[in-house]
mmCIF file with all atom_site columns, C-alpha atoms in Angstrom:
data_model
loop_
_atom_site.group_PDB
_atom_site.id
_atom_site.type_symbol
_atom_site.label_atom_id
_atom_site.label_alt_id
_atom_site.label_comp_id
_atom_site.label_asym_id
_atom_site.label_entity_id
_atom_site.label_seq_id
_atom_site.pdbx_PDB_ins_code
_atom_site.Cartn_x
_atom_site.Cartn_y
_atom_site.Cartn_z
_atom_site.occupancy
_atom_site.B_iso_or_equiv
_atom_site.pdbx_formal_charge
_atom_site.auth_seq_id
_atom_site.auth_comp_id
_atom_site.auth_asym_id
_atom_site.auth_atom_id
_atom_site.pdbx_PDB_model_num
ATOM 1   C CA . CYS A 1 1   ? 17.136  -4.450  -46.418 1.00 0.00 ? 26  CYS A CA 1
ATOM 2   C CA . ARG A 1 2   ? 19.954  -6.755  -47.645 1.00 0.00 ? 27  ARG A CA 1
ATOM 3   C CA . LYS A 1 3   ? 19.728  -10.806 -47.410 1.00 0.00 ? 28  LYS A CA 1
ATOM 4   C CA . MET A 1 4   ? 22.538  -13.446 -46.510 1.00 0.00 ? 29  MET A CA 1
ATOM 5   C CA . ALA A 1 5   ? 21.758  -16.077 -43.841 1.00 0.00 ? 30  ALA A CA 1
ATOM 6   C CA . LYS A 1 6   ? 19.570  -13.381 -42.308 1.00 0.00 ? 31  LYS A CA 1
ATOM 7   C CA . VAL A 1 7   ? 17.924  -10.409 -42.754 1.00 0.00 ? 32  VAL A CA 1
ATOM 8   C CA . PHE A 1 8   ? 19.755  -7.317  -42.113 1.00 0.00 ? 33  PHE A CA 1
ATOM 9   C CA . CYS A 1 9   ? 18.346  -3.361  -42.308 1.00 0.00 ? 34  CYS A CA 1
ATOM 10  C CA . VAL A 1 10  ? 20.782  -1.239  -43.984 1.00 0.00 ? 35  VAL A CA 1
ATOM 11  C CA . SER A 1 11  ? 18.044  1.602   -44.432 1.00 0.00 ? 36  SER A CA 1
ATOM 12  C CA . SER A 1 12  ? 19.114  4.764   -43.172 1.00 0.00 ? 37  SER A CA 1
ATOM 13  C CA . GLU A 1 13  ? 17.769  6.092   -39.562 1.00 0.00 ? 38  GLU A CA 1
ATOM 14  C CA . ASP A 1 14  ? 16.130  8.674   -41.342 1.00 0.00 ? 39  ASP A CA 1
ATOM 15  C CA . GLN A 1 15  ? 13.625  5.977   -42.714 1.00 0.00 ? 40  GLN A CA 1
ATOM 16  C CA . ARG A 1 16  ? 13.177  3.989   -39.965 1.00 0.00 ? 41  ARG A CA 1
ATOM 17  C CA . GLY A 1 17  ? 9.354   3.831   -38.323 1.00 0.00 ? 42  GLY A CA 1
ATOM 18  C CA . LYS A 1 18  ? 7.832   5.854   -41.575 1.00 0.00 ? 43  LYS A CA 1
ATOM 19  C CA . GLY A 1 19  ? 6.146   3.064   -42.507 1.00 0.00 ? 44  GLY A CA 1
ATOM 20  C CA . ARG A 1 20  ? 9.331   2.092   -44.925 1.00 0.00 ? 45  ARG A CA 1
ATOM 21  C CA . CYS A 1 21  ? 11.216  0.381   -42.393 1.00 0.00 ? 46  CYS A CA 1
ATOM 22  C CA . ASN A 1 22  ? 10.616  -0.871  -38.949 1.00 0.00 ? 47  ASN A CA 1
ATOM 23  C CA . HIS A 1 23  ? 13.387  -3.302  -37.897 1.00 0.00 ? 48  HIS A CA 1
ATOM 24  C CA . ILE A 1 24  ? 15.315  -2.594  -34.342 1.00 0.00 ? 49  ILE A CA 1
ATOM 25  C CA . PHE A 1 25  ? 18.479  -2.098  -35.651 1.00 0.00 ? 50  PHE A CA 1
ATOM 26  C CA . HIS A 1 26  ? 20.277  -0.516  -38.853 1.00 0.00 ? 51  HIS A CA 1
ATOM 27  C CA . GLN A 1 27  ? 23.792  -1.193  -40.112 1.00 0.00 ? 52  GLN A CA 1
ATOM 28  C CA . LYS A 1 28  ? 25.718  2.394   -39.947 1.00 0.00 ? 53  LYS A CA 1
ATOM 29  C CA . SER A 1 29  ? 27.212  3.235   -42.957 1.00 0.00 ? 54  SER A CA 1
ATOM 30  C CA . GLY A 1 30  ? 30.956  1.769   -43.047 1.00 0.00 ? 55  GLY A CA 1
ATOM 31  C CA . GLN A 1 31  ? 30.245  -0.727  -40.348 1.00 0.00 ? 56  GLN A CA 1
ATOM 32  C CA . SER A 1 32  ? 31.152  -4.369  -41.205 1.00 0.00 ? 57  SER A CA 1
ATOM 33  C CA . ILE A 1 33  ? 28.480  -7.293  -41.274 1.00 0.00 ? 58  ILE A CA 1
ATOM 34  C CA . LYS A 1 34  ? 30.526  -8.925  -37.935 1.00 0.00 ? 59  LYS A CA 1
ATOM 35  C CA . ASP A 1 35  ? 30.419  -5.607  -36.135 1.00 0.00 ? 60  ASP A CA 1
ATOM 36  C CA . PHE A 1 36  ? 26.665  -5.732  -37.402 1.00 0.00 ? 61  PHE A CA 1
ATOM 37  C CA . ILE A 1 37  ? 25.722  -8.704  -36.152 1.00 0.00 ? 62  ILE A CA 1
ATOM 38  C CA . GLY A 1 38  ? 27.679  -8.819  -32.683 1.00 0.00 ? 63  GLY A CA 1
ATOM 39  C CA . GLU A 1 39  ? 25.218  -5.334  -31.966 1.00 0.00 ? 64  GLU A CA 1
ATOM 40  C CA . ILE A 1 40  ? 22.329  -7.495  -32.477 1.00 0.00 ? 65  ILE A CA 1
ATOM 41  C CA . GLU A 1 41  ? 23.812  -10.156 -30.223 1.00 0.00 ? 66  GLU A CA 1
ATOM 42  C CA . ASN A 1 42  ? 24.332  -7.618  -27.385 1.00 0.00 ? 67  ASN A CA 1
ATOM 43  C CA . PHE A 1 43  ? 21.117  -6.194  -27.712 1.00 0.00 ? 68  PHE A CA 1
ATOM 44  C CA . LYS A 1 44  ? 19.155  -9.506  -27.649 1.00 0.00 ? 69  LYS A CA 1
ATOM 45  C CA . ASN A 1 45  ? 20.844  -9.932  -24.284 1.00 0.00 ? 70  ASN A CA 1
ATOM 46  C CA . SER A 1 46  ? 20.149  -6.543  -23.224 1.00 0.00 ? 71  SER A CA 1
ATOM 47  C CA . ASP A 1 47  ? 17.299  -5.058  -20.893 1.00 0.00 ? 72  ASP A CA 1
ATOM 48  C CA . GLU A 1 48  ? 15.861  -3.313  -23.464 1.00 0.00 ? 73  GLU A CA 1
ATOM 49  C CA . ILE A 1 49  ? 15.086  -6.514  -25.245 1.00 0.00 ? 74  ILE A CA 1
ATOM 50  C CA . LYS A 1 50  ? 13.954  -8.107  -22.159 1.00 0.00 ? 75  LYS A CA 1
ATOM 51  C CA . THR A 1 51  ? 11.202  -5.370  -21.520 1.00 0.00 ? 76  THR A CA 1
ATOM 52  C CA . LEU A 1 52  ? 10.110  -5.167  -25.026 1.00 0.00 ? 77  LEU A CA 1
ATOM 53  C CA . GLU A 1 53  ? 9.248   -8.683  -24.826 1.00 0.00 ? 78  GLU A CA 1
ATOM 54  C CA . GLU A 1 54  ? 7.582   -8.212  -21.432 1.00 0.00 ? 79  GLU A CA 1
ATOM 55  C CA . ILE A 1 55  ? 5.667   -5.146  -23.233 1.00 0.00 ? 80  ILE A CA 1
ATOM 56  C CA . LYS A 1 56  ? 4.320   -7.705  -25.759 1.00 0.00 ? 81  LYS A CA 1
ATOM 57  C CA . GLN A 1 57  ? 3.501   -10.078 -22.816 1.00 0.00 ? 82  GLN A CA 1
ATOM 58  C CA . GLY A 1 58  ? 1.140   -7.659  -21.409 1.00 0.00 ? 83  GLY A CA 1
ATOM 59  C CA . LEU A 1 59  ? 3.724   -5.525  -18.621 1.00 0.00 ? 84  LEU A CA 1
ATOM 60  C CA . PRO A 1 60  ? 1.853   -2.393  -18.031 1.00 0.00 ? 85  PRO A CA 1
ATOM 61  C CA . LEU A 1 61  ? 4.017   0.439   -19.892 1.00 0.00 ? 86  LEU A CA 1
ATOM 62  C CA . SER A 1 62  ? 3.709   2.428   -16.413 1.00 0.00 ? 87  SER A CA 1
ATOM 63  C CA . ASP A 1 63  ? 5.895   -0.599  -14.906 1.00 0.00 ? 88  ASP A CA 1
ATOM 64  C CA . ALA A 1 64  ? 8.127   -0.663  -17.391 1.00 0.00 ? 89  ALA A CA 1
ATOM 65  C CA . GLU A 1 65  ? 11.997  0.122   -16.424 1.00 0.00 ? 90  GLU A CA 1
ATOM 66  C CA . ILE A 1 66  ? 13.233  1.579   -19.959 1.00 0.00 ? 91  ILE A CA 1
ATOM 67  C CA . GLN A 1 67  ? 11.609  3.254   -22.433 1.00 0.00 ? 92  GLN A CA 1
ATOM 68  C CA . THR A 1 68  ? 12.595  3.215   -25.826 1.00 0.00 ? 93  THR A CA 1
ATOM 69  C CA . PRO A 1 69  ? 10.509  4.566   -28.462 1.00 0.00 ? 94  PRO A CA 1
ATOM 70  C CA . GLU A 1 70  ? 10.422  0.681   -29.820 1.00 0.00 ? 95  GLU A CA 1
ATOM 71  C CA . ILE A 1 71  ? 8.991   0.100   -26.515 1.00 0.00 ? 96  ILE A CA 1
ATOM 72  C CA . CYS A 1 72  ? 6.437   2.705   -26.623 1.00 0.00 ? 97  CYS A CA 1
ATOM 73  C CA . LEU A 1 73  ? 5.184   2.035   -29.768 1.00 0.00 ? 98  LEU A CA 1
ATOM 74  C CA . GLU A 1 74  ? 4.887   -1.316  -28.822 1.00 0.00 ? 99  GLU A CA 1
ATOM 75  C CA . ALA A 1 75  ? 2.629   -0.779  -25.815 1.00 0.00 ? 100 ALA A CA 1
ATOM 76  C CA . VAL A 1 76  ? 0.363   1.975   -27.755 1.00 0.00 ? 101 VAL A CA 1
ATOM 77  C CA . LYS A 1 77  ? -0.501  -0.902  -30.308 1.00 0.00 ? 102 LYS A CA 1
ATOM 78  C CA . ASP A 1 78  ? -1.374  -3.601  -27.112 1.00 0.00 ? 103 ASP A CA 1
ATOM 79  C CA . ASP A 1 79  ? -3.361  -0.434  -25.191 1.00 0.00 ? 104 ASP A CA 1
ATOM 80  C CA . PRO A 1 80  ? -3.689  2.924   -27.035 1.00 0.00 ? 105 PRO A CA 1
ATOM 81  C CA . TRP A 1 81  ? -4.058  4.313   -23.530 1.00 0.00 ? 106 TRP A CA 1
ATOM 82  C CA . ALA A 1 82  ? -0.627  3.369   -22.432 1.00 0.00 ? 107 ALA A CA 1
ATOM 83  C CA . LEU A 1 83  ? 0.330   6.427   -24.455 1.00 0.00 ? 108 LEU A CA 1
ATOM 84  C CA . GLU A 1 84  ? -0.592  8.383   -21.075 1.00 0.00 ? 109 GLU A CA 1
ATOM 85  C CA . TYR A 1 85  ? 2.885   6.741   -19.131 1.00 0.00 ? 110 TYR A CA 1
ATOM 86  C CA . VAL A 1 86  ? 5.086   7.705   -22.266 1.00 0.00 ? 111 VAL A CA 1
ATOM 87  C CA . GLN A 1 87  ? 7.738   9.852   -20.791 1.00 0.00 ? 112 GLN A CA 1
ATOM 88  C CA . ASP A 1 88  ? 9.138   10.828  -24.623 1.00 0.00 ? 113 ASP A CA 1
ATOM 89  C CA . GLN A 1 89  ? 6.089   11.026  -27.190 1.00 0.00 ? 114 GLN A CA 1
ATOM 90  C CA . THR A 1 90  ? 6.982   11.442  -30.624 1.00 0.00 ? 115 THR A CA 1
ATOM 91  C CA . PRO A 1 91  ? 4.500   12.043  -33.385 1.00 0.00 ? 116 PRO A CA 1
ATOM 92  C CA . GLU A 1 92  ? 4.508   8.597   -34.595 1.00 0.00 ? 117 GLU A CA 1
ATOM 93  C CA . ILE A 1 93  ? 3.907   6.664   -31.139 1.00 0.00 ? 118 ILE A CA 1
ATOM 94  C CA . CYS A 1 94  ? 1.089   9.402   -30.496 1.00 0.00 ? 119 CYS A CA 1
ATOM 95  C CA . LEU A 1 95  ? -0.743  9.075   -34.227 1.00 0.00 ? 120 LEU A CA 1
ATOM 96  C CA . GLU A 1 96  ? -0.235  4.891   -33.764 1.00 0.00 ? 121 GLU A CA 1
ATOM 97  C CA . ALA A 1 97  ? -2.513  5.634   -30.152 1.00 0.00 ? 122 ALA A CA 1
ATOM 98  C CA . VAL A 1 98  ? -5.143  7.807   -31.661 1.00 0.00 ? 123 VAL A CA 1
ATOM 99  C CA . LYS A 1 99  ? -5.528  5.402   -34.696 1.00 0.00 ? 124 LYS A CA 1
ATOM 100 C CA . ARG A 1 100 ? -6.679  2.921   -32.514 1.00 0.00 ? 125 ARG A CA 1
ATOM 101 C CA . LYS A 1 101 ? -8.383  4.849   -29.901 1.00 0.00 ? 126 LYS A CA 1
ATOM 102 C CA . GLY A 1 102 ? -9.280  8.678   -30.787 1.00 0.00 ? 127 GLY A CA 1
ATOM 103 C CA . LEU A 1 103 ? -9.587  9.633   -27.307 1.00 0.00 ? 128 LEU A CA 1
ATOM 104 C CA . ALA A 1 104 ? -6.066  8.398   -26.151 1.00 0.00 ? 129 ALA A CA 1
ATOM 105 C CA . LEU A 1 105 ? -5.854  11.879  -28.003 1.00 0.00 ? 130 LEU A CA 1
ATOM 106 C CA . GLN A 1 106 ? -6.256  13.344  -24.260 1.00 0.00 ? 131 GLN A CA 1
ATOM 107 C CA . PHE A 1 107 ? -2.403  12.442  -23.210 1.00 0.00 ? 132 PHE A CA 1
ATOM 108 C CA . VAL A 1 108 ? -0.796  13.489  -26.540 1.00 0.00 ? 133 VAL A CA 1
ATOM 109 C CA . ARG A 1 109 ? 1.578   16.602  -25.145 1.00 0.00 ? 134 ARG A CA 1
ATOM 110 C CA . ILE A 1 110 ? 1.928   18.040  -28.236 1.00 0.00 ? 135 ILE A CA 1
ATOM 111 C CA . GLN A 1 111 ? -0.767  17.955  -30.784 1.00 0.00 ? 136 GLN A CA 1
ATOM 112 C CA . THR A 1 112 ? -0.272  18.363  -34.551 1.00 0.00 ? 137 THR A CA 1
ATOM 113 C CA . PRO A 1 113 ? -3.131  18.939  -36.799 1.00 0.00 ? 138 PRO A CA 1
ATOM 114 C CA . GLU A 1 114 ? -2.412  14.967  -38.644 1.00 0.00 ? 139 GLU A CA 1
ATOM 115 C CA . ILE A 1 115 ? -2.723  13.407  -34.981 1.00 0.00 ? 140 ILE A CA 1
ATOM 116 C CA . CYS A 1 116 ? -5.971  15.450  -34.130 1.00 0.00 ? 141 CYS A CA 1
ATOM 117 C CA . LEU A 1 117 ? -7.792  14.386  -37.426 1.00 0.00 ? 142 LEU A CA 1
ATOM 118 C CA . GLU A 1 118 ? -6.717  10.828  -37.200 1.00 0.00 ? 143 GLU A CA 1
ATOM 119 C CA . ALA A 1 119 ? -8.339  10.982  -33.361 1.00 0.00 ? 144 ALA A CA 1
ATOM 120 C CA . VAL A 1 120 ? -11.453 12.435  -34.795 1.00 0.00 ? 145 VAL A CA 1
ATOM 121 C CA . LYS A 1 121 ? -11.568 9.504   -37.590 1.00 0.00 ? 146 LYS A CA 1
ATOM 122 C CA . GLN A 1 122 ? -11.033 6.730   -35.116 1.00 0.00 ? 147 GLN A CA 1
ATOM 123 C CA . ASP A 1 123 ? -13.959 8.406   -32.392 1.00 0.00 ? 148 ASP A CA 1
ATOM 124 C CA . GLY A 1 124 ? -15.808 11.964  -33.519 1.00 0.00 ? 149 GLY A CA 1
ATOM 125 C CA . LEU A 1 125 ? -15.453 12.881  -29.751 1.00 0.00 ? 150 LEU A CA 1
ATOM 126 C CA . ALA A 1 126 ? -12.118 13.140  -29.444 1.00 0.00 ? 151 ALA A CA 1
ATOM 127 C CA . LEU A 1 127 ? -12.650 16.778  -30.723 1.00 0.00 ? 152 LEU A CA 1
ATOM 128 C CA . TYR A 1 128 ? -13.476 17.628  -26.877 1.00 0.00 ? 153 TYR A CA 1
ATOM 129 C CA . ASP A 1 129 ? -9.632  17.530  -26.317 1.00 0.00 ? 154 ASP A CA 1
ATOM 130 C CA . VAL A 1 130 ? -9.006  19.173  -29.653 1.00 0.00 ? 155 VAL A CA 1
ATOM 131 C CA . GLN A 1 131 ? -6.685  21.895  -28.565 1.00 0.00 ? 156 GLN A CA 1
ATOM 132 C CA . ASN A 1 132 ? -6.575  23.737  -32.253 1.00 0.00 ? 157 ASN A CA 1
ATOM 133 C CA . GLN A 1 133 ? -9.792  22.817  -33.833 1.00 0.00 ? 158 GLN A CA 1
ATOM 134 C CA . THR A 1 134 ? -9.633  23.536  -38.091 1.00 0.00 ? 159 THR A CA 1
ATOM 135 C CA . PRO A 1 135 ? -12.934 23.528  -40.233 1.00 0.00 ? 160 PRO A CA 1
ATOM 136 C CA . GLU A 1 136 ? -11.526 20.190  -41.618 1.00 0.00 ? 161 GLU A CA 1
ATOM 137 C CA . ILE A 1 137 ? -10.828 18.736  -38.108 1.00 0.00 ? 162 ILE A CA 1
ATOM 138 C CA . CYS A 1 138 ? -14.782 19.610  -37.292 1.00 0.00 ? 163 CYS A CA 1
ATOM 139 C CA . LEU A 1 139 ? -15.881 18.572  -40.352 1.00 0.00 ? 164 LEU A CA 1
ATOM 140 C CA . GLU A 1 140 ? -14.691 14.904  -39.694 1.00 0.00 ? 165 GLU A CA 1
ATOM 141 C CA . ALA A 1 141 ? -15.488 14.525  -36.187 1.00 0.00 ? 166 ALA A CA 1
ATOM 142 C CA . VAL A 1 142 ? -18.953 15.399  -37.061 1.00 0.00 ? 167 VAL A CA 1
ATOM 143 C CA . LYS A 1 143 ? -19.472 13.219  -39.939 1.00 0.00 ? 168 LYS A CA 1
ATOM 144 C CA . ARG A 1 144 ? -18.357 10.322  -37.765 1.00 0.00 ? 169 ARG A CA 1
ATOM 145 C CA . HIS A 1 145 ? -20.529 11.478  -34.857 1.00 0.00 ? 170 HIS A CA 1
ATOM 146 C CA . GLY A 1 146 ? -22.965 14.167  -35.464 1.00 0.00 ? 171 GLY A CA 1
ATOM 147 C CA . LEU A 1 147 ? -23.279 15.086  -31.615 1.00 0.00 ? 172 LEU A CA 1
ATOM 148 C CA . ALA A 1 148 ? -19.566 16.321  -31.180 1.00 0.00 ? 173 ALA A CA 1
ATOM 149 C CA . LEU A 1 149 ? -21.176 19.362  -32.827 1.00 0.00 ? 174 LEU A CA 1
ATOM 150 C CA . ARG A 1 150 ? -21.438 20.419  -28.907 1.00 0.00 ? 175 ARG A CA 1
ATOM 151 C CA . PHE A 1 151 ? -17.621 20.349  -28.940 1.00 0.00 ? 176 PHE A CA 1
ATOM 152 C CA . VAL A 1 152 ? -17.319 22.787  -32.080 1.00 0.00 ? 177 VAL A CA 1
ATOM 153 C CA . GLN A 1 153 ? -16.222 26.239  -31.240 1.00 0.00 ? 178 GLN A CA 1
ATOM 154 C CA . ASN A 1 154 ? -16.561 27.910  -34.494 1.00 0.00 ? 179 ASN A CA 1
ATOM 155 C CA . GLN A 1 155 ? -19.510 26.301  -36.229 1.00 0.00 ? 180 GLN A CA 1
ATOM 156 C CA . THR A 1 156 ? -20.726 26.626  -39.636 1.00 0.00 ? 181 THR A CA 1
ATOM 157 C CA . PRO A 1 157 ? -23.817 25.769  -41.946 1.00 0.00 ? 182 PRO A CA 1
ATOM 158 C CA . GLU A 1 158 ? -21.825 23.235  -43.497 1.00 0.00 ? 183 GLU A CA 1
ATOM 159 C CA . ILE A 1 159 ? -20.315 21.306  -40.190 1.00 0.00 ? 184 ILE A CA 1
ATOM 160 C CA . CYS A 1 160 ? -24.062 21.616  -38.583 1.00 0.00 ? 185 CYS A CA 1
ATOM 161 C CA . PHE A 1 161 ? -25.510 20.331  -41.836 1.00 0.00 ? 186 PHE A CA 1
ATOM 162 C CA . GLU A 1 162 ? -22.933 16.952  -41.780 1.00 0.00 ? 187 GLU A CA 1
ATOM 163 C CA . ALA A 1 163 ? -23.847 17.054  -37.841 1.00 0.00 ? 188 ALA A CA 1
ATOM 164 C CA . VAL A 1 164 ? -27.609 17.032  -38.309 1.00 0.00 ? 189 VAL A CA 1
ATOM 165 C CA . LYS A 1 165 ? -27.437 14.548  -41.162 1.00 0.00 ? 190 LYS A CA 1
ATOM 166 C CA . GLN A 1 166 ? -25.033 11.997  -39.088 1.00 0.00 ? 191 GLN A CA 1
ATOM 167 C CA . ASN A 1 167 ? -27.470 12.365  -36.188 1.00 0.00 ? 192 ASN A CA 1
ATOM 168 C CA . GLY A 1 168 ? -30.748 14.585  -36.162 1.00 0.00 ? 193 GLY A CA 1
ATOM 169 C CA . LEU A 1 169 ? -30.291 14.642  -32.787 1.00 0.00 ? 194 LEU A CA 1
ATOM 170 C CA . ALA A 1 170 ? -27.139 17.090  -32.851 1.00 0.00 ? 195 ALA A CA 1
ATOM 171 C CA . LEU A 1 171 ? -29.798 20.316  -33.778 1.00 0.00 ? 196 LEU A CA 1
ATOM 172 C CA . GLN A 1 172 ? -29.888 20.771  -30.327 1.00 0.00 ? 197 GLN A CA 1
ATOM 173 C CA . TYR A 1 173 ? -26.588 21.959  -30.551 1.00 0.00 ? 198 TYR A CA 1
ATOM 174 C CA . VAL A 1 174 ? -26.939 24.027  -33.366 1.00 0.00 ? 199 VAL A CA 1
ATOM 175 C CA . GLN A 1 175 ? -26.163 27.343  -32.353 1.00 0.00 ? 200 GLN A CA 1
ATOM 176 C CA . ASN A 1 176 ? -28.042 28.906  -36.002 1.00 0.00 ? 201 ASN A CA 1
ATOM 177 C CA . GLN A 1 177 ? -31.110 26.683  -36.894 1.00 0.00 ? 202 GLN A CA 1
ATOM 178 C CA . THR A 1 178 ? -32.550 27.111  -40.519 1.00 0.00 ? 203 THR A CA 1
ATOM 179 C CA . PRO A 1 179 ? -35.173 25.428  -41.728 1.00 0.00 ? 204 PRO A CA 1
ATOM 180 C CA . GLU A 1 180 ? -32.784 23.227  -44.068 1.00 0.00 ? 205 GLU A CA 1
ATOM 181 C CA . LEU A 1 181 ? -31.294 22.252  -40.819 1.00 0.00 ? 206 LEU A CA 1
ATOM 182 C CA . CYS A 1 182 ? -34.384 21.139  -39.009 1.00 0.00 ? 207 CYS A CA 1
ATOM 183 C CA . HIS A 1 183 ? -35.943 19.313  -42.483 1.00 0.00 ? 208 HIS A CA 1
ATOM 184 C CA . GLU A 1 184 ? -32.776 17.617  -42.359 1.00 0.00 ? 209 GLU A CA 1
ATOM 185 C CA . ALA A 1 185 ? -32.985 16.090  -38.597 1.00 0.00 ? 210 ALA A CA 1
ATOM 186 C CA . VAL A 1 186 ? -36.167 15.247  -39.033 1.00 0.00 ? 211 VAL A CA 1
ATOM 187 C CA . LYS A 1 187 ? -35.286 13.188  -41.908 1.00 0.00 ? 212 LYS A CA 1
ATOM 188 C CA . GLN A 1 188 ? -32.767 11.812  -40.569 1.00 0.00 ? 213 GLN A CA 1
ATOM 189 C CA . ASN A 1 189 ? -34.410 11.289  -36.802 1.00 0.00 ? 214 ASN A CA 1
ATOM 190 C CA . PRO A 1 190 ? -38.075 10.856  -37.512 1.00 0.00 ? 215 PRO A CA 1
#
């Protein structure tokens, strides 16, 4: 960002929204400062900025007339369940929603391993909505919530052990109970 009378972002568009820059406006290559400021001023009076402000003040996304990535991101930051109404879901918007509420994974249209992992980190029971389970995702889910074992499609000894270690009652969902697992379950939940 370049500091003049105000701060104007000159980060390239590929850096936007990736933790490097979260500004709404970026100066285009070759664009004069005067044109850039004019673009910002026009935006301030636009319906888009009004909608963004309304979302910040509590307008449900389902009632918003305009949806931009910025508006949708703001909406899911305020209410992760708003993801259900996001028309054009991006990985960034989905990730933000599930980091705040893992169970919002049920509204993610295109799941990635990263999104699913973040969802189960926030709430292990989000495993229920994971379309393509991996051992890593399942392990993380049962570490957070042992009873999520009931949703694990391919149980391994390690996943089962972590589940009963977190919650002894998860033993009821173990398909191949061993004396070691039973002992760990009783130890955790006497």
